[in-house]
Short mmCIF file of C-alpha atoms and ligand atoms in Angstrom, two decimals:
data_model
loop_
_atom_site.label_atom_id
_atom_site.label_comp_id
_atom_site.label_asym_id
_atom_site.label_seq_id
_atom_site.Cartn_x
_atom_site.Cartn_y
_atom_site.Cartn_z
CA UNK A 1 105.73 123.72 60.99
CA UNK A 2 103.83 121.28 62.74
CA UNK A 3 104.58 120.08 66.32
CA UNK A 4 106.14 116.62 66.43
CA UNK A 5 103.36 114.37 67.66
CA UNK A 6 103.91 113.00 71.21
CA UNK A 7 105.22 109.64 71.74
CA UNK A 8 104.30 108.57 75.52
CA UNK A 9 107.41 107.15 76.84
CA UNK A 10 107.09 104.80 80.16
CA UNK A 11 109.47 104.34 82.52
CA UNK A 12 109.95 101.71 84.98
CA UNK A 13 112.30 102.17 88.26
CA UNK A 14 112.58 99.33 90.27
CA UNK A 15 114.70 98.35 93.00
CA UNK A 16 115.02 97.68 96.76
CA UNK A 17 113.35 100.41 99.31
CA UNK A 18 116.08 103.53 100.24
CA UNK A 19 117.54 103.72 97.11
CA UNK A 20 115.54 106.51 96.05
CA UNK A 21 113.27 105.10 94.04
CA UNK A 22 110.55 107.38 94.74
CA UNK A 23 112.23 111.04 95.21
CA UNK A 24 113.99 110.07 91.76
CA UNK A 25 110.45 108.67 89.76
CA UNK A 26 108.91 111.86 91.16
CA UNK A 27 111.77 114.67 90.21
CA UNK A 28 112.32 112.76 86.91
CA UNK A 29 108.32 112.64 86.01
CA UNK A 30 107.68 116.17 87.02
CA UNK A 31 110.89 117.54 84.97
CA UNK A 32 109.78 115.53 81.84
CA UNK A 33 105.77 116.50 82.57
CA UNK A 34 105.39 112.63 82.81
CA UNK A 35 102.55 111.41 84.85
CA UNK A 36 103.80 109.29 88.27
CA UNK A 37 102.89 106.06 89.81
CA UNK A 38 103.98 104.74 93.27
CA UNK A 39 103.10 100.59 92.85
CA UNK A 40 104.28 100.61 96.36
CA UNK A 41 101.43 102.68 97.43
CA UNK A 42 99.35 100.36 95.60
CA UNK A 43 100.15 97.70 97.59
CA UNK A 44 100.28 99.41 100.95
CA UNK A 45 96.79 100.76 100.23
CA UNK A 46 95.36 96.60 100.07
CA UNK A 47 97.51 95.89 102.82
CA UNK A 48 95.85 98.80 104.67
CA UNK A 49 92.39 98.16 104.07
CA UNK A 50 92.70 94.08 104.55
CA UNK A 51 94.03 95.41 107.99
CA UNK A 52 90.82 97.73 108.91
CA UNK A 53 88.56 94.64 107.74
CA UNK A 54 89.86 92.40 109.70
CA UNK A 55 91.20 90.04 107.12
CA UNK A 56 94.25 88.02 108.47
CA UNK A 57 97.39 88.77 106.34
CA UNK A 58 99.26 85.80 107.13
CA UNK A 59 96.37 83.44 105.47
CA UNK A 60 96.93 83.91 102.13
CA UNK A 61 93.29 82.44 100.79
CA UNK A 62 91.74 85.08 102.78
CA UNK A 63 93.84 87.92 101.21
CA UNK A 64 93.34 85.88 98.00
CA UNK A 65 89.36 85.99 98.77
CA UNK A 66 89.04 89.36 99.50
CA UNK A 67 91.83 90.78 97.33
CA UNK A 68 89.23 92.16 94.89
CA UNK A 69 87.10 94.06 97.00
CA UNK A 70 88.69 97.63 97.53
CA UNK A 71 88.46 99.91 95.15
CA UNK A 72 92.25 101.98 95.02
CA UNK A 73 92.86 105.11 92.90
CA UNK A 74 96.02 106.33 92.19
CA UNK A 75 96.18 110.36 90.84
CA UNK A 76 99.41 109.90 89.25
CA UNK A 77 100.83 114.06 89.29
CA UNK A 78 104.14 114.09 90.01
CA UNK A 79 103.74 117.14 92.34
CA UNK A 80 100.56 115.87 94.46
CA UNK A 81 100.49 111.72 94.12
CA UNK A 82 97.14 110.35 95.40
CA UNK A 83 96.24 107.38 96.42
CA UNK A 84 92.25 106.64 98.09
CA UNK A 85 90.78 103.32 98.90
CA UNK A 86 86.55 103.27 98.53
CA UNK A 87 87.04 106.83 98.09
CA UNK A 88 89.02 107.43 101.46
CA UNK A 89 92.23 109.15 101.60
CA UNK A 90 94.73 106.61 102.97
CA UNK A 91 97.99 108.53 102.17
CA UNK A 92 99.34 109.46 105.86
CA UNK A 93 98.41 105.72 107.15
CA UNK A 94 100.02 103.41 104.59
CA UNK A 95 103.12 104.84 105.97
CA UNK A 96 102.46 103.50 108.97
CA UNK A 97 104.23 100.61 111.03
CA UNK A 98 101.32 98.46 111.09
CA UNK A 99 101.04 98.36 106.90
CA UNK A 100 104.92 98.24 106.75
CA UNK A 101 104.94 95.16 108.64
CA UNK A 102 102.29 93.23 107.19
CA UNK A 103 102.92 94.50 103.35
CA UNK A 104 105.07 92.01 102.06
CA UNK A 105 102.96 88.62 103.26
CA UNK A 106 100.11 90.60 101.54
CA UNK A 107 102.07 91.72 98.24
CA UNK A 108 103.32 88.01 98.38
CA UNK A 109 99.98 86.57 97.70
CA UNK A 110 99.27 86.23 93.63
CA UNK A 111 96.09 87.30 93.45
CA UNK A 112 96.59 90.33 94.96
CA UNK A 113 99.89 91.52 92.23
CA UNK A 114 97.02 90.43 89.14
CA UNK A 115 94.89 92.60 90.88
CA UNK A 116 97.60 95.16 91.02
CA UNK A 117 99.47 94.61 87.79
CA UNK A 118 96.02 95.02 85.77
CA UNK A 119 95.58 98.60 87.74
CA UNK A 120 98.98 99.31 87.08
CA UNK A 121 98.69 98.45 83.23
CA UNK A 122 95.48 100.39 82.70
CA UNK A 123 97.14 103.57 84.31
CA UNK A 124 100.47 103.62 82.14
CA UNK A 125 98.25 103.04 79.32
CA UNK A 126 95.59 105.90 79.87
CA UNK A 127 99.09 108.51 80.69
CA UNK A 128 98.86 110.79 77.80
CA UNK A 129 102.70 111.76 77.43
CA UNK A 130 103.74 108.87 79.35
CA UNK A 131 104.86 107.95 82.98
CA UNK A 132 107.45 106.67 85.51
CA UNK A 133 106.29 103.72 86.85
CA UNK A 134 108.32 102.91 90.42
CA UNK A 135 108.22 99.27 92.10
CA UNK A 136 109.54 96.13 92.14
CA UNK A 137 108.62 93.78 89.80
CA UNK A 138 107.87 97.12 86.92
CA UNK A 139 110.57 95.87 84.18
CA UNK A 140 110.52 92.42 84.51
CA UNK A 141 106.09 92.33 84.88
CA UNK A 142 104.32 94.54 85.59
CA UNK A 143 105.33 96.74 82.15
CA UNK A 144 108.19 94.46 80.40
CA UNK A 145 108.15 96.22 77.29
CA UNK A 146 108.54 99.55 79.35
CA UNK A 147 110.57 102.19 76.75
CA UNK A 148 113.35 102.30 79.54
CA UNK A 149 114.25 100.45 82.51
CA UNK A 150 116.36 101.49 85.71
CA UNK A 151 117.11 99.07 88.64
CA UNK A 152 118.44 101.73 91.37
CA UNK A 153 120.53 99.95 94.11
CA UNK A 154 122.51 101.37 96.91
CA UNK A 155 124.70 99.55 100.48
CA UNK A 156 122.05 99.05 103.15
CA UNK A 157 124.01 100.60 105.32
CA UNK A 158 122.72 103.94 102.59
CA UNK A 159 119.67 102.47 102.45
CA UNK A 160 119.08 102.49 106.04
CA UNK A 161 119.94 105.81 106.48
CA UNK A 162 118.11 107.64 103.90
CA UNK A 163 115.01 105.54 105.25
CA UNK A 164 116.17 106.67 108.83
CA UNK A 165 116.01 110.13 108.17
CA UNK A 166 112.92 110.03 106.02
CA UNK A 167 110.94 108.50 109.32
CA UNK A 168 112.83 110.79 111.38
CA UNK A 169 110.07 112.68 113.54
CA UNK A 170 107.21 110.63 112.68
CA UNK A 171 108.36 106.89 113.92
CA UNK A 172 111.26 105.11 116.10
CA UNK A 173 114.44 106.63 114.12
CA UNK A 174 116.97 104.03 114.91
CA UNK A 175 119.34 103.07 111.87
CA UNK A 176 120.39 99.83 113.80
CA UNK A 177 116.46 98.60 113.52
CA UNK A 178 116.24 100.22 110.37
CA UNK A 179 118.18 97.97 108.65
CA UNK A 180 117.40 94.99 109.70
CA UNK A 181 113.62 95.66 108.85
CA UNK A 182 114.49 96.82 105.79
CA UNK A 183 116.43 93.71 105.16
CA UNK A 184 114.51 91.64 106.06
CA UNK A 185 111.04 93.03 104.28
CA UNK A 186 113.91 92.76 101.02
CA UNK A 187 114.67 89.35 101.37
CA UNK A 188 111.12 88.60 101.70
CA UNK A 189 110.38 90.67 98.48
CA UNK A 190 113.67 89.00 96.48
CA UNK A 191 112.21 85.79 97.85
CA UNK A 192 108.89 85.28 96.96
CA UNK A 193 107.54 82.88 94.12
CA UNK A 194 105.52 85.50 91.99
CA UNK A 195 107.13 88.08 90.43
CA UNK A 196 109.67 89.10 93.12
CA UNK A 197 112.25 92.06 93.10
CA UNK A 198 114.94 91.53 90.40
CA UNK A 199 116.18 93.27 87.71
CA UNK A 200 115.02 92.87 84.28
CA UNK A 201 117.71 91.49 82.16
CA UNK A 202 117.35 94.65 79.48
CA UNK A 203 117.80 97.48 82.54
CA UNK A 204 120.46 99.99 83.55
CA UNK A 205 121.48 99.41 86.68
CA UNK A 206 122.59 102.32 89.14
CA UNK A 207 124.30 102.27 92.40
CA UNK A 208 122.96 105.33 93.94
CA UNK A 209 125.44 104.52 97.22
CA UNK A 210 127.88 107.20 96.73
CA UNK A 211 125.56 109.76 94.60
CA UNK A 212 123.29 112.73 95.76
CA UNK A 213 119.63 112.25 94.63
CA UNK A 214 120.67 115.39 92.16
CA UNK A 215 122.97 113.28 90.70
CA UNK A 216 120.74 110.11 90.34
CA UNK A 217 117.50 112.24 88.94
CA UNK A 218 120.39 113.73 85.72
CA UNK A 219 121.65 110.16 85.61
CA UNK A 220 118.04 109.10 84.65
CA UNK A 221 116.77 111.69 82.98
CA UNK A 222 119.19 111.48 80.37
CA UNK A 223 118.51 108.15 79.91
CA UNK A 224 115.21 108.41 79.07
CA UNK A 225 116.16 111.31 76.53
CA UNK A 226 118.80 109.20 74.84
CA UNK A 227 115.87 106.65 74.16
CA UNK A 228 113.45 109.53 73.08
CA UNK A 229 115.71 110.80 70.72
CA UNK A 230 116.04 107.38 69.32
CA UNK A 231 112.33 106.78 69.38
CA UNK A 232 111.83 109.60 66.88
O1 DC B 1 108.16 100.87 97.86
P1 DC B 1 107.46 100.55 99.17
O2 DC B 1 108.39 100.30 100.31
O3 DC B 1 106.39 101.54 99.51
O4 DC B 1 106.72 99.15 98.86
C1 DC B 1 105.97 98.50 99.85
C2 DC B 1 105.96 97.01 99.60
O5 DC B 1 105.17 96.71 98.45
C3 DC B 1 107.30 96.35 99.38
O6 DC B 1 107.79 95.80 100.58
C4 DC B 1 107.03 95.26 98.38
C5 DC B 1 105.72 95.62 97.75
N1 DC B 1 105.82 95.96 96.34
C6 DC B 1 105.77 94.94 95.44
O7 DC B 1 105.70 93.78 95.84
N2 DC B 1 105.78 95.20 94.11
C7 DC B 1 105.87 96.46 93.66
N3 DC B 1 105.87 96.69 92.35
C8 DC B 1 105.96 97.53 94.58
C9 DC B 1 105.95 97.25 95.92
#
């Protein structure tokens, strides 16, 4: 008998940062040999190279100006992510405080998310079984007729804890400071006139406060086959 053809299904997490958006899209993608896409990654990489060109990040028309000009690639494997700007590897500095702090004025500023959502559109389209798309704004814009849609929440007190441990080593671990950045940076996400964080009006929501990321990844991935099995 023939093999059943293969439907791509695409998946769209969103949600605040240290719910686990991203250790769940990339457990969930690599079980289901779905490619992966980190939007945030996307937007740290402009944020990082309007930094090392000098462009100011709190004028918006300059961002706006110049928000065309790098060239970001995203390899989307599950297992190894990728993410280069004008062919550079920019991976390890994203992370850093300097992008944190400036990537939500940046991410703010439309022209930059068209810029963005059009890369992020192309990608899902070109994925050849499919993909889990993680962000903010992935249900509602970016991919609104994504096959399934998950808005993860969790307390910030969570929140700042998994994020605590997860700089732990690398940066100032302090859960205190933690959570007011990361409440902040939220707000100004939730608060912003173009496509901010919210949660489509067709997504599951789950509280991933008082579950282990085990727990979260089954949660999801059973989602996504309930709607496979009634794709077929
Ligand atoms: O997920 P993250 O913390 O790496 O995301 C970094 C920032 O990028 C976040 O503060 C908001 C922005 N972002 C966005 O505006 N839209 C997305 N789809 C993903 C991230």
């Amino acid at each position: 008998m023939a093999d059943l053809p293969v439907i791509p299904v695409i998946v769209a997490i969103d949600g605040p940062s240290g719910t686990g958006k991203s250790s769940t899209s990339k457990a969930v993608a690599a079980r289901m040999e779905l490619g992966y896409l980190d939007t945030g990654a996307q937007y740290r990489a402009m944020t990082w190279w309007m930094l090392a060109n000098g462009i100011d990040v709190n004028d918006p028309a300059a961002v706006a100006a110049a928000s065309g000009k790098p060239v970001i690639v995203s390899g989307t494997d599950p297992k190894a992510p990728t993410i280069t700007v004008d062919g550079q590897d920019v991976s390890a500095p994203i992370r850093g405080q300097e992008v944190t702090s400036a990537v939500s004025a940046v991410s703010a500023v439309p022209e930059v998310r068209a810029r963005i959502t059009e890369l992020q559109r192309a990608i899902a389209a070109a994925a050849p079984a499919g993909i889990v798309v993680e962000g903010r704004d992935i249900g509602t814009t970016a991919l609104p007729d994504a096959d399934v849609k998950i808005f993860l929440t969790a307390s910030a007190e969570a929140r700042a804890a998994r994020r605590s441990a997860e700089l732990k080593g690398r940066e100032a671990a302090d859960v205190a400071a933690t959570k007011a950045a990361l409440i902040r940076r939220d707000a100004a996400d939730s608060g912003r006139k173009t496509s901010p964080l919210a949660k489509a009006g067709d997504a599951t929501e789950v509280d991933t406060t008082d579950l282990s990321l085990p727990q979260v990844i089954e949660c999801v991935v059973t989602l996504v086959e309930e709607r496979k099995r009634r794709g077929r």
